Coordinates of C-alpha atoms in Angstrom, one line a residue:
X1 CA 25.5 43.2 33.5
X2 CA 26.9 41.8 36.7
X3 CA 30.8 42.6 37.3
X4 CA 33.0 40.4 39.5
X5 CA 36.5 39.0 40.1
X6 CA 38.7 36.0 40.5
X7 CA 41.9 34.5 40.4
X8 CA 43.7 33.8 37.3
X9 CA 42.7 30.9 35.1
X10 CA 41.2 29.6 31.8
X11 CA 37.7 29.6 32.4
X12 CA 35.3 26.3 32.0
X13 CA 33.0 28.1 29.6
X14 CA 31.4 30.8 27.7
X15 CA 34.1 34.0 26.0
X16 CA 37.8 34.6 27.1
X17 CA 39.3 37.7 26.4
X18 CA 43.2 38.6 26.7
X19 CA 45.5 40.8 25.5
X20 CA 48.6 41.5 23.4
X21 CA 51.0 44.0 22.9
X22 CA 53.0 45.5 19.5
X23 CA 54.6 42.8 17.3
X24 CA 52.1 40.6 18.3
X25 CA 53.7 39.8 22.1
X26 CA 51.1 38.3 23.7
X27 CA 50.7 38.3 27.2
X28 CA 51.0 35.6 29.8
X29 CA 47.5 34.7 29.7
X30 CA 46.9 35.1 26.2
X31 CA 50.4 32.4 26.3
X32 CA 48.0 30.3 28.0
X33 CA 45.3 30.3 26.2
X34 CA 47.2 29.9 23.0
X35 CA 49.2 26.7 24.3
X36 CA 45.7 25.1 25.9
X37 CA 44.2 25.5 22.5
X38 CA 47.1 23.9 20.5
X39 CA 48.3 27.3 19.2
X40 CA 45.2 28.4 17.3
X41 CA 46.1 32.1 19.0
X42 CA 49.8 31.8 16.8
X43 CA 48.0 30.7 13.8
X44 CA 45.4 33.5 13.6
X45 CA 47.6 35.9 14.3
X46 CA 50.0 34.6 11.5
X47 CA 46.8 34.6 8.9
X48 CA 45.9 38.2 9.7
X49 CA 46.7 41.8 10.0
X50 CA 46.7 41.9 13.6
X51 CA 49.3 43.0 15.4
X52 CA 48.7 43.7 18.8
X53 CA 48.1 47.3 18.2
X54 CA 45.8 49.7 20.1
X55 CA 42.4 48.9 19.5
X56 CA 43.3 45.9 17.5
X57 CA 40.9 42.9 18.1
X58 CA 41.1 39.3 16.8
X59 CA 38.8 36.7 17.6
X60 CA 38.9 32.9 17.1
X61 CA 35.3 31.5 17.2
X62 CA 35.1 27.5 18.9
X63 CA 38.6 26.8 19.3
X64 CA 39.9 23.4 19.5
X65 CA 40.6 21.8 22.5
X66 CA 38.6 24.1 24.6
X67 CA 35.7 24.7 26.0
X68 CA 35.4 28.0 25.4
X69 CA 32.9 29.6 23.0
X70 CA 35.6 32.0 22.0
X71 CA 38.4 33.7 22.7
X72 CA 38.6 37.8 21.6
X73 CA 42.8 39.1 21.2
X74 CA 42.9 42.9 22.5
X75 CA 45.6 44.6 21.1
X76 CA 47.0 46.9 23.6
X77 CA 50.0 49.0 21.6
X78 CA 53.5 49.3 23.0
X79 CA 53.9 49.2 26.7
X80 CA 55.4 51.9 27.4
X81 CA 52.5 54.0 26.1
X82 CA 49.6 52.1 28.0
X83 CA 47.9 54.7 30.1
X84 CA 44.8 54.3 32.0
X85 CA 42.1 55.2 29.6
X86 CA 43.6 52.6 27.6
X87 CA 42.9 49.6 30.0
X88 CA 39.7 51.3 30.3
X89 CA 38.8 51.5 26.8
X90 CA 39.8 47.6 26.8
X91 CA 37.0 46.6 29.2
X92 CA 34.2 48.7 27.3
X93 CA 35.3 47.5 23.7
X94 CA 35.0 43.7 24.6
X95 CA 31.8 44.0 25.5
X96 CA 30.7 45.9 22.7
X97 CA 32.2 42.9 20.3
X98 CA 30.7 40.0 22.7
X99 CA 27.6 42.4 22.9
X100 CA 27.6 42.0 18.8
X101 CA 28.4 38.2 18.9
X102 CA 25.6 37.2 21.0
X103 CA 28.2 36.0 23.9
X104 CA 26.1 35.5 27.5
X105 CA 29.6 35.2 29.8
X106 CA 33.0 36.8 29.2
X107 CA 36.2 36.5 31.0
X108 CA 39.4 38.7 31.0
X109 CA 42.8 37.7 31.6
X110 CA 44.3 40.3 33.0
X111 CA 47.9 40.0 33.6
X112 CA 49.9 43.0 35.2
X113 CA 50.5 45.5 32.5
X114 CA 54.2 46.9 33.1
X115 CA 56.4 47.0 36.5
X116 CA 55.0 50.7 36.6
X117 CA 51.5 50.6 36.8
X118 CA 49.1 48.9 39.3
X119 CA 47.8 45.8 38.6
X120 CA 44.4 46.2 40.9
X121 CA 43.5 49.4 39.8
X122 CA 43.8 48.5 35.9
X123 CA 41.6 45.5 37.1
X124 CA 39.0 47.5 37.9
X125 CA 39.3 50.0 35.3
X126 CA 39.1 47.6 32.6
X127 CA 35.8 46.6 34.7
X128 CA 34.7 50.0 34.9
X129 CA 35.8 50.1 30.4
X130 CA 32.8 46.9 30.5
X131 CA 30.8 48.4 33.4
X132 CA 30.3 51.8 31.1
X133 CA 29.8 50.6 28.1
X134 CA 27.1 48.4 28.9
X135 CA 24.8 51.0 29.3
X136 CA 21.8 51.0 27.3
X137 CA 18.7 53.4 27.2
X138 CA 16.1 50.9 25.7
X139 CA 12.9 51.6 28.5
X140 CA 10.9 52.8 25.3
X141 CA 11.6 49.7 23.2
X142 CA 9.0 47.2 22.9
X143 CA 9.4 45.7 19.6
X144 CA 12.9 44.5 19.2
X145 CA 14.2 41.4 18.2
X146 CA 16.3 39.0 19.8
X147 CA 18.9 39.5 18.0
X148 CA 18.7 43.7 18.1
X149 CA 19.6 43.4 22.3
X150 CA 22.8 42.8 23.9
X151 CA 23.2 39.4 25.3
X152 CA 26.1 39.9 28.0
X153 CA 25.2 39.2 31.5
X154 CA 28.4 38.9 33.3
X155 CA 31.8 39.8 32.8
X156 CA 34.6 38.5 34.9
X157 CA 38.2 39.9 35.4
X158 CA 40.4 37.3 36.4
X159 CA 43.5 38.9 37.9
X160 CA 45.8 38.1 40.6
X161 CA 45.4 41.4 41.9
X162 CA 41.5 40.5 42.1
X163 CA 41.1 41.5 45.8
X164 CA 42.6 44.3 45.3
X165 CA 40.4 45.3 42.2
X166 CA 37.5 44.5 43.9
X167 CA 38.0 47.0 46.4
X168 CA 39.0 49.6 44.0
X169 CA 35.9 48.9 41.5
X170 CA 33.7 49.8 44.4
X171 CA 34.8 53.7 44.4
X172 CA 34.3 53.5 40.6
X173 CA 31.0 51.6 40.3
X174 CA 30.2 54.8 42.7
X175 CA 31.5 57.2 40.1
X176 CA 29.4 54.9 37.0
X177 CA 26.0 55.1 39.1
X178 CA 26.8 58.9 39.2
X179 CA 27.3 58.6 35.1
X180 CA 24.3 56.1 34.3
X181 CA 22.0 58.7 36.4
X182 CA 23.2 61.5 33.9
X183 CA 22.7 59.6 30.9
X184 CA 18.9 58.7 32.0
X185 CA 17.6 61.7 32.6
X186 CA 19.4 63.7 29.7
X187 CA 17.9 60.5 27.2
X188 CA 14.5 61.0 28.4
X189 CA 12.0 62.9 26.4
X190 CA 10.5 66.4 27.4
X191 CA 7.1 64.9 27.8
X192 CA 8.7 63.0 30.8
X193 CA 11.3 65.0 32.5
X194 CA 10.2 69.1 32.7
X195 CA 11.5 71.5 35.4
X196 CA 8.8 69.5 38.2
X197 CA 9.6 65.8 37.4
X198 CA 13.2 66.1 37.1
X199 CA 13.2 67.7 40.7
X200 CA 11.3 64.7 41.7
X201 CA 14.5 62.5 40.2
X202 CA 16.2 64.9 42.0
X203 CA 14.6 64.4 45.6
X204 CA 15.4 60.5 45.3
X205 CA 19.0 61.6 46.3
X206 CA 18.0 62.3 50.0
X207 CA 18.7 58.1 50.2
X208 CA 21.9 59.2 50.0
X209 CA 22.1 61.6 52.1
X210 CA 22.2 65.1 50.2
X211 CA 20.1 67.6 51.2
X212 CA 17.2 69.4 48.9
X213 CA 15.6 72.6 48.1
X214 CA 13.5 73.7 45.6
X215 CA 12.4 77.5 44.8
X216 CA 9.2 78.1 42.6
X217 CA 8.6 80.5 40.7
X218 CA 6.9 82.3 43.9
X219 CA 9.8 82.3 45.6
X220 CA 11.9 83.0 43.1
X221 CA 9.6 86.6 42.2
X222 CA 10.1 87.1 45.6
X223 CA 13.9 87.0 45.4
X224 CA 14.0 89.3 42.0
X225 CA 15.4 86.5 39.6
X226 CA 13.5 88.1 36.5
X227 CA 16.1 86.5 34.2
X228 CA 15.2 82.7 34.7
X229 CA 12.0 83.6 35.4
X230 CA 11.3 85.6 31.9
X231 CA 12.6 82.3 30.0
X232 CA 9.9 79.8 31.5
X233 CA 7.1 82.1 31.3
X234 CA 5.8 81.2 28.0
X235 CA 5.7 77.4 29.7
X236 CA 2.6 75.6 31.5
X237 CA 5.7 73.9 33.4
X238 CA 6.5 76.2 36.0
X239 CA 9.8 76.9 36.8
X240 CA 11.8 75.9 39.3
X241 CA 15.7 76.2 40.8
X242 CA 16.8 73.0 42.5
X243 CA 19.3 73.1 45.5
X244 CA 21.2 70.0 46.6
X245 CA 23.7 70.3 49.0
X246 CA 26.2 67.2 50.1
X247 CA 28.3 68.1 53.2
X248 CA 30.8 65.3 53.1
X249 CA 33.6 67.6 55.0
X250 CA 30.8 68.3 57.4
X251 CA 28.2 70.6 57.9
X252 CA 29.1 74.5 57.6
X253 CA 28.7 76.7 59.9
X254 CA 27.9 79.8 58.8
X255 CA 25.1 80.4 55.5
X256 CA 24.1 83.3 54.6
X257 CA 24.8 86.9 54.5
X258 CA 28.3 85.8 56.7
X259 CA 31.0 84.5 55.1
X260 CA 32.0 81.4 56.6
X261 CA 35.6 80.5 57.2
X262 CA 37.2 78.7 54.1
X263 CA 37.3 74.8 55.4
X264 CA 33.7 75.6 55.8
X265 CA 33.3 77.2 52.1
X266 CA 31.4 74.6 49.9
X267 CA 32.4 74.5 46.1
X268 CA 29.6 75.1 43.7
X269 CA 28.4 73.4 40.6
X270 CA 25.1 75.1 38.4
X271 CA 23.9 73.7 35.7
X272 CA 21.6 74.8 32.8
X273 CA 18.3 73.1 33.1
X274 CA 16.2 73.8 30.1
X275 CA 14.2 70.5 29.5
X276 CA 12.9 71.5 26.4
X277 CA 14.2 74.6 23.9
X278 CA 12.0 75.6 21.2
X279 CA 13.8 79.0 20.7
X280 CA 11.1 80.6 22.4
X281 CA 9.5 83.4 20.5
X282 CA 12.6 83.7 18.2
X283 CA 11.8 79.8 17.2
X284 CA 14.4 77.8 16.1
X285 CA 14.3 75.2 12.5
X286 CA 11.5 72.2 12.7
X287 CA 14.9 70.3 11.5
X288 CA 16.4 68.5 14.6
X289 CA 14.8 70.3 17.4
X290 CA 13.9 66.7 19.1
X291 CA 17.5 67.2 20.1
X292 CA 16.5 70.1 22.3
X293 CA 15.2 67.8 25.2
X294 CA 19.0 67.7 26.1
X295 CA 19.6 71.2 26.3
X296 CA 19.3 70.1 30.3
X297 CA 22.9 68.6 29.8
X298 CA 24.2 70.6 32.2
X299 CA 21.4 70.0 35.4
X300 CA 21.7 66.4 34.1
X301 CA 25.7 66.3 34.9
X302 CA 25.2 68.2 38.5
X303 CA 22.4 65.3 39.5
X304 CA 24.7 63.0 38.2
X305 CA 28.2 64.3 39.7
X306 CA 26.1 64.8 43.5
X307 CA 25.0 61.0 43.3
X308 CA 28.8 60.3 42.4
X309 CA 30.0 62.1 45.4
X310 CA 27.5 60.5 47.7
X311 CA 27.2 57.3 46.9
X312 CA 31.2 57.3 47.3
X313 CA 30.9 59.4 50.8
X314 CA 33.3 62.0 49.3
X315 CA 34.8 64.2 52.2
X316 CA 33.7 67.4 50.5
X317 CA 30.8 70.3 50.9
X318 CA 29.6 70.7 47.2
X319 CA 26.6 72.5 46.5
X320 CA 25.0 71.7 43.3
X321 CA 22.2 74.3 41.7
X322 CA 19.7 73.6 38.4
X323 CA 17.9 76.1 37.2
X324 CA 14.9 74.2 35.6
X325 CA 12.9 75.9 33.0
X326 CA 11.1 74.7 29.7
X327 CA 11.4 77.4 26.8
X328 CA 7.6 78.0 24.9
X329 CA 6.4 80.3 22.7
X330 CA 3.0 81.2 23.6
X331 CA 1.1 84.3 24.2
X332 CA 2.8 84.9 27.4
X333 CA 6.1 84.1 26.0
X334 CA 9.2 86.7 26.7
X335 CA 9.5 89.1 23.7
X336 CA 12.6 90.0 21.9
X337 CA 13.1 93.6 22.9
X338 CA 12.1 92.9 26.5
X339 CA 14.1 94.1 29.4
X340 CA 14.3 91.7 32.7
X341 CA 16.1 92.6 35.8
X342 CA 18.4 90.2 37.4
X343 CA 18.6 89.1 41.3
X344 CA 21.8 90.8 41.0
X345 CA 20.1 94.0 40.2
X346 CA 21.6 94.3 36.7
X347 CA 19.5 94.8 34.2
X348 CA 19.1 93.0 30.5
X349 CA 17.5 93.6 27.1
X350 CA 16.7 90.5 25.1
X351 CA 18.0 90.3 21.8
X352 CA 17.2 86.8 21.3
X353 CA 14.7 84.6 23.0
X354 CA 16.8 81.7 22.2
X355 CA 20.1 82.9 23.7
X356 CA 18.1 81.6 27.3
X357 CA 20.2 79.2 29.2
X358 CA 22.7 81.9 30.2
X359 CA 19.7 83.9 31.7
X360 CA 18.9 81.1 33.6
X361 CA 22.7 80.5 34.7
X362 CA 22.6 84.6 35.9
X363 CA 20.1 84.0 38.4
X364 CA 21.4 80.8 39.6
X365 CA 25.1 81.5 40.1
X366 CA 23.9 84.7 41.8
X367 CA 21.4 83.0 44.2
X368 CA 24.5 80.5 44.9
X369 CA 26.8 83.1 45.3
X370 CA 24.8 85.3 47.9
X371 CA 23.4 81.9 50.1
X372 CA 26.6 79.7 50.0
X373 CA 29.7 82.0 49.6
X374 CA 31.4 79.1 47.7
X375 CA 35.5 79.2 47.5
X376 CA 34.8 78.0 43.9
X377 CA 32.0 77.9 41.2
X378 CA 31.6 75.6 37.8
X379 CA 28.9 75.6 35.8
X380 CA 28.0 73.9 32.7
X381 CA 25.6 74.5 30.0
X382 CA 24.9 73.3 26.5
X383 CA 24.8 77.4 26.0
X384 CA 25.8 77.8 22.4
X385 CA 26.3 76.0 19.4
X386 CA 29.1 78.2 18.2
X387 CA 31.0 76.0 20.4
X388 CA 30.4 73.2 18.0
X389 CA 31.7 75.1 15.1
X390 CA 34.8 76.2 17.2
X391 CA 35.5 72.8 19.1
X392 CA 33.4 70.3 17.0
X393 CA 32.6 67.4 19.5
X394 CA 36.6 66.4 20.9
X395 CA 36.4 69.1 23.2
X396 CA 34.1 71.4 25.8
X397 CA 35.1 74.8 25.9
X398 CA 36.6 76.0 29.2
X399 CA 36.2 79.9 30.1
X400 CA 37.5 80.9 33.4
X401 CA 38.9 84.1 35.0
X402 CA 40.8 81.9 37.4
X403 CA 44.3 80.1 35.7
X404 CA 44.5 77.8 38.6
X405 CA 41.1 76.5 38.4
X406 CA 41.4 76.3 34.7
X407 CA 44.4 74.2 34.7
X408 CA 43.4 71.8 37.6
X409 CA 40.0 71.5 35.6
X410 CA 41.9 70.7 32.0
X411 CA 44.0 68.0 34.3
X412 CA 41.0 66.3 35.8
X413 CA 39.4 66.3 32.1
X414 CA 42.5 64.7 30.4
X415 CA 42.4 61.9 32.9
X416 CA 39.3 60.6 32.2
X417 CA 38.8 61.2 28.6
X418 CA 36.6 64.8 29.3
X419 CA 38.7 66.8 27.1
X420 CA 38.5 70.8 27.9
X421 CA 39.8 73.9 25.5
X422 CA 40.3 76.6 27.3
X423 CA 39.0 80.1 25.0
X424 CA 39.9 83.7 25.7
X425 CA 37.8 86.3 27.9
X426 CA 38.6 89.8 27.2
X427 CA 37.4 93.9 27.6
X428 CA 36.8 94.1 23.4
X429 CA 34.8 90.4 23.8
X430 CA 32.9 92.1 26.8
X431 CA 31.9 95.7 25.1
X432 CA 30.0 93.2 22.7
X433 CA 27.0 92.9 25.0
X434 CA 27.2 96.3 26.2
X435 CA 23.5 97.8 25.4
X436 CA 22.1 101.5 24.7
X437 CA 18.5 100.6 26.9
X438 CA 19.6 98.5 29.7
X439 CA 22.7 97.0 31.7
X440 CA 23.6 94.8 29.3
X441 CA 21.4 92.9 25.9
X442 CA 22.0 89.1 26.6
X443 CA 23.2 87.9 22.8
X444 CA 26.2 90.4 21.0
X445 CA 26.7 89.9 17.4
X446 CA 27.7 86.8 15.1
X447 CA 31.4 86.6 15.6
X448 CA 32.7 84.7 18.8
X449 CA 29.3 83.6 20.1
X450 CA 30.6 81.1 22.8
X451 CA 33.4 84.0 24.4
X452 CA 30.2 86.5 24.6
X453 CA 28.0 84.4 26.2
X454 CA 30.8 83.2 29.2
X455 CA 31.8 87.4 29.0
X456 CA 27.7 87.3 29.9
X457 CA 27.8 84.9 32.6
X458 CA 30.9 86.4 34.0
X459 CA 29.0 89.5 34.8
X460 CA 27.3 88.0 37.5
X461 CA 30.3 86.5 39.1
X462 CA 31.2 88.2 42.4
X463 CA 34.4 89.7 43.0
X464 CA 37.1 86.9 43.8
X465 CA 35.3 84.2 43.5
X466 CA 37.1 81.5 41.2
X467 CA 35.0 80.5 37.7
X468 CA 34.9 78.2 35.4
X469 CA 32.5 78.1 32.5
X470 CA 32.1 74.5 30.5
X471 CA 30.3 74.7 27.6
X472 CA 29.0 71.4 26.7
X473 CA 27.0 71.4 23.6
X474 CA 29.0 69.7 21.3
X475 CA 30.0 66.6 23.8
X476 CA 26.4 66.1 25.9
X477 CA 25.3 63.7 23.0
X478 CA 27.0 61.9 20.9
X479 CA 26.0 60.0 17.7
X480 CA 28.5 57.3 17.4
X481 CA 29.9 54.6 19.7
X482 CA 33.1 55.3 21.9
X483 CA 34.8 52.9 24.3
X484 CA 33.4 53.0 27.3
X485 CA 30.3 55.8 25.8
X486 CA 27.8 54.4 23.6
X487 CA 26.0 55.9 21.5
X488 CA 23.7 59.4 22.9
X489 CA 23.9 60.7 26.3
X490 CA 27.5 61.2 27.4
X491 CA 27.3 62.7 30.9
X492 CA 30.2 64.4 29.8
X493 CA 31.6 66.7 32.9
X494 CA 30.5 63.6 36.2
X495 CA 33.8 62.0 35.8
X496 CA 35.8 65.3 35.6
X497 CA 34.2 67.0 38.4
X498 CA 34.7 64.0 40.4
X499 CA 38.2 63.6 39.9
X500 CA 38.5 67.6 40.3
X501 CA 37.0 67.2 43.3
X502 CA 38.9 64.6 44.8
X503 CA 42.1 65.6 43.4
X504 CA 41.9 69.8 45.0
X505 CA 38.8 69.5 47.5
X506 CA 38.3 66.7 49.9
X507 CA 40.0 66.8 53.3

C-alpha cells in the first residue's frame, strides 16, 4: 500500500476519512466535508450512537453532492487525552474498515490535533497507524477470493504539515521495514526457516551495511558452548549462532579479551532462535504444537530491530546475537538426566528437554559477553509459558538486575504500545535451580517458572554488566486484530528497542 502526502483538501475521488472529538465536535476538515455534502456528516451523527469517542467509527456510504465513495468519521475521545498511539491507532483502524469495504483509495484529513502536539509528526504516525496495519502474510494463499483480500492501494494524509510529515514518515517507514521483517520470518513455517535458512535471511542485511558472522556447530565445540549445542543435537539442522553487528557510532576499537573504552562499548541484543520446538525428548501435546515454529520470536525481533537501526543509519554500535537451533527428538536427542557444560564453564543437569531456549540464551549471552564487552545486554525469548498464565498477552515480562535499565526499557515500551511488567529476582527464586550432580539443573519446580528461568539466565551474566530479560511468549503472536497489529506475528520488542536505543544510546 503506497503512503504519501498533500495539502489539505476534499479529494476528487475514492474514501475520505476525518475525525471528531467527544460530543460529537468534529474537526475542521470533517466541518468541510459535512458542509460540501449538505450536512449528511450532522445527520448521521444525529441518527446514531456515535459520539466522537475513541475508537468510534461512522461511515456514510455515496454521499450526496460528492464525489466521494465514502466518507469514514474517526472518533478520537477528548483532546486533552489524545496521545500518540492514539493518532496512530487512527491510521491502522481506517484501513482495516476500507480494507473490509472494498475501498481502492483513501484520504485523511488531518487537521492539527491540540496547540500541544505536533501536527507533522501525528501526520506521519497516523501514516505509520495505516502503514502497519496493512501488513498481510498471504505468500501461501493461492485460492482466495476476491472478496477474501484487501483492496487498499494507497492511502493519503492530507495535512498542512505534509512536508513536514513526509520527512518524519521516512524515519518510521525505517522502523516498519524493521517490523514487517520480524513478522515474515516468525509467520513462516519450520519447513522454510531452520537455523541455516534464517541466517541466509539474515546475511541479506549486509545491503545495509551490518556486518555478519555465523559459528557452526564446529566452531561452536571448539569454543565449549555444550548448552546450545546439546539442544540441536537431536536435529538434521545443524546449529548455528548468528552475529550481526551495526557500528552506527563507529567502529570500535578494541574486541576481544580488552575491554574497550565505554563510547566504544556496543549494546547487545540475543535472541532465542529455536525454529522449531517439539519438546525434545520430553515431547510436548500433538494439540497446537504448529505454534512452535515461532518459538524463534526472539531471533526474529533482533533481525528485525538490526534492519530498523540500519535502514535509519542510527548512530549506535548494537551487536545483535541468535542462537539458531531446531529441537528433535531422535536417537541422538539430549536426554533428560544429561549434564552439558556451558562456555562459561558451569555446568548443567537437564531436567527437562523442553526447558531449551534458556540453554541456548547461556551460551549466547556468554559468547557476547567475552567477544564484545557490551555496556548493556537485552535479550528476548518466548522462554516460558508461565509467563502467559502470569501476564496473559497485555504484557512481556521484564527481569533485570539493573533498575535503570528496567525503567528506561518499561518507558520505551509504554510509548509504542510494547507493554513490559517487570517480576522479581531473588536468592530463595535462585536456590530453586540449585542441583545435587552438577552446577546447576536448567528447570526448578512448578511454582514461579518464568522468575527461575531469568534466575537461570542471570547465572551467566558477568559481573556489572546491565541485564534485562523480556520474556515474550504471550505477545509474539497474537490471535485477534489490534490497531496497527493484525492478526499473528507481532514483532513485539523492534519498536521498543528502537526507541530504547535512540532515546539512551546514540551519540
Amino acid at each position: 500500500m503506497k503512503i504519501s502526502f498533500v495539502k489539505p483538501g476534499l479529494p476528487s475521488k475514492g474514501a475520505v476519512v476525518v475525525t471528531a472529538f467527544d460530543n460529537r465536535k468534529l474537526s475542521a476538515g470533517a466541518a468541510e466535508a459535512d458542509e460540501a455534502c449538505g450536512g449528511a456528516i450532522t445527520r448521521a451523527m444525529a441518527n446514531s450512537r456515535f459520539k466522537g469517542g475513541k475508537g468510534q467509527i461512522l461511515e456514510i456510504a455515496a454521499p450526496a453532492n460528492v464525489d466521494v465513495s465514502r466518507i469514514l468519521v474517526m472518533g478520537l475521545g477528548a483532546l486533552k487525552d489524545i496521545g500518540d498511539l492514539d493518532v496512530e491507532a487512527l491510521g491502522g483502524r481506517a484501513v482495516a474498515r476500507l480494507n473490509a469495504s472494498g475501498e481502492g483509495q483513501a484520504t485523511l484529513l488531518l487537521d492539527p490535533i491540540g496547540e500541544a502536539r505536533d501536527a507533522g509528526r501525528d501526520a506521519a504516525l497516523a501514516a505509520l497507524g495505516a502503514h502497519l496495519r496493512s501488513y498481510r502474510f498471504d505468500k501461501y494463499r493461492t485460492k482466495e477470493k476476491p472478496e477474501q483480500k484487501p483492496t487498499l492501494k494507497g492511502f493519503t494524509v492530507a495535512s498542512a504539515a505534509h512536508t513536514a510529515a513526509k520527512k518524519a514518515f521516512a524515519e518510521l517507514e525505517a522502523i516498519a521495514s524493521g517490523v514487517f521483517a520480524t513478522r515474515d520470518i516468525v509467520s513462516e513455517p519450520p519447513n522454510v526457516i531452520y537455523p541455516e535458512s534464517f541466517v541466509e535471511r539474515a546475511k541479506e542485511l549486509t545491503k545495509l551495511g551490518i556486518e555478519i558472522d555465523v559459528l557452526g556447530e564446529k566452531e561452536m565445540k571448539k569454543l565449549g558452548m555444550g548448552a546450545l549445542l546439546g539442544v540441536g543435537q537431536g536435529s538434521t539442522r545443524e546449529s548455528q549462532l548468528l552475529v550481526m553487528r551495526w557500528n552506527g557510532a563507529g567502529k570500535p576499537k578494541a574486541k576481544g579479551k580488552a575491554k574497550p573504552a565505554k563510547a566504544d562499548q556496543p549494546v547487545m541484543v540475543v535472541g532465542k532462535g529455536v525454529t522449531f520446538d517439539t519438546g525434545g525428548i520430553s515431547i510436548k501435546p500433538a494439540g497446537g504444537m504448529e505454534d512452535m515454529k515461532w518459538d524463534m520470536g526472539g531471533a526474529g525481533v533482533v533481525i528485525g530491530l538490526m534492519r530498523a537501526l540500519a535502514a535509519r543509519k542510527a548512530k549506535a554500535n548494537v551487536v545483535g546475537i541468535c542462537g539458531l537451533v531446531e529441537n528433535m527428538p531422535d536417537g541422538n536427542a539430549q536426554r533428560p538426566g544429561d549434564v552439558v557444560t556451558s562456555m562459561s564453564g558451569q555446568t548443567i543437569e537437564i531436567i527437562n528437554t523442553d526447558a531449551e531456549g534458556r540453554l541456548v540464551l547461556a551460551d549466547a549471552l556468554w559468547y557476547g559477553q567475552e567477544t564484545y564487552k557490551p555496556k548493556a545486554i537485552v535479550d528476548l525469548a518466548t522462554l516460558t509459558g508461565a509467563i502467559i498464565i502470569s501476564l496473559g498477552h497485555e504484557h512481556a515480562g521484564l527481569f533485570s538486575n539493573d533498575d535503570g535499565l528496567s525503567e528506561q526499557l518499561t518507558t520505551a515500551g509504554s510509548s509504542v504500545g510494547e507493554k513490559l511488567w517487570r517480576l522479581p529476582l531473588g536468592e530463595a527464586y535462585d536456590k530453586q535451580i540449585n542441583c545435587q550432580v552438577a552446577d546447576m539443573k536448567n528447570t526448578g519446580n512448578r511454582s514461579a517458572g518464568s522468575i527461575t528461568a531469568a534466575q537461570f539466565l542471570q547465572r551467566f551474566i558477568q559481573k556489572g554488566t546491565p541485564w534485562a530479560h523480556l520474556d515474550i511468549a504471550g505477545v509474539t503472536w497474537s490471535n485477534e486484530d489490534k490497531p496497527s497489529v493484525p492478526k499473528g506475528a507481532t514483532a513485539f520488542g523492534v519498536r521498543l528497542l528502537d526507541r530504547w536505543i535512540a532515546a539512551e544510546h546514540e551519540k
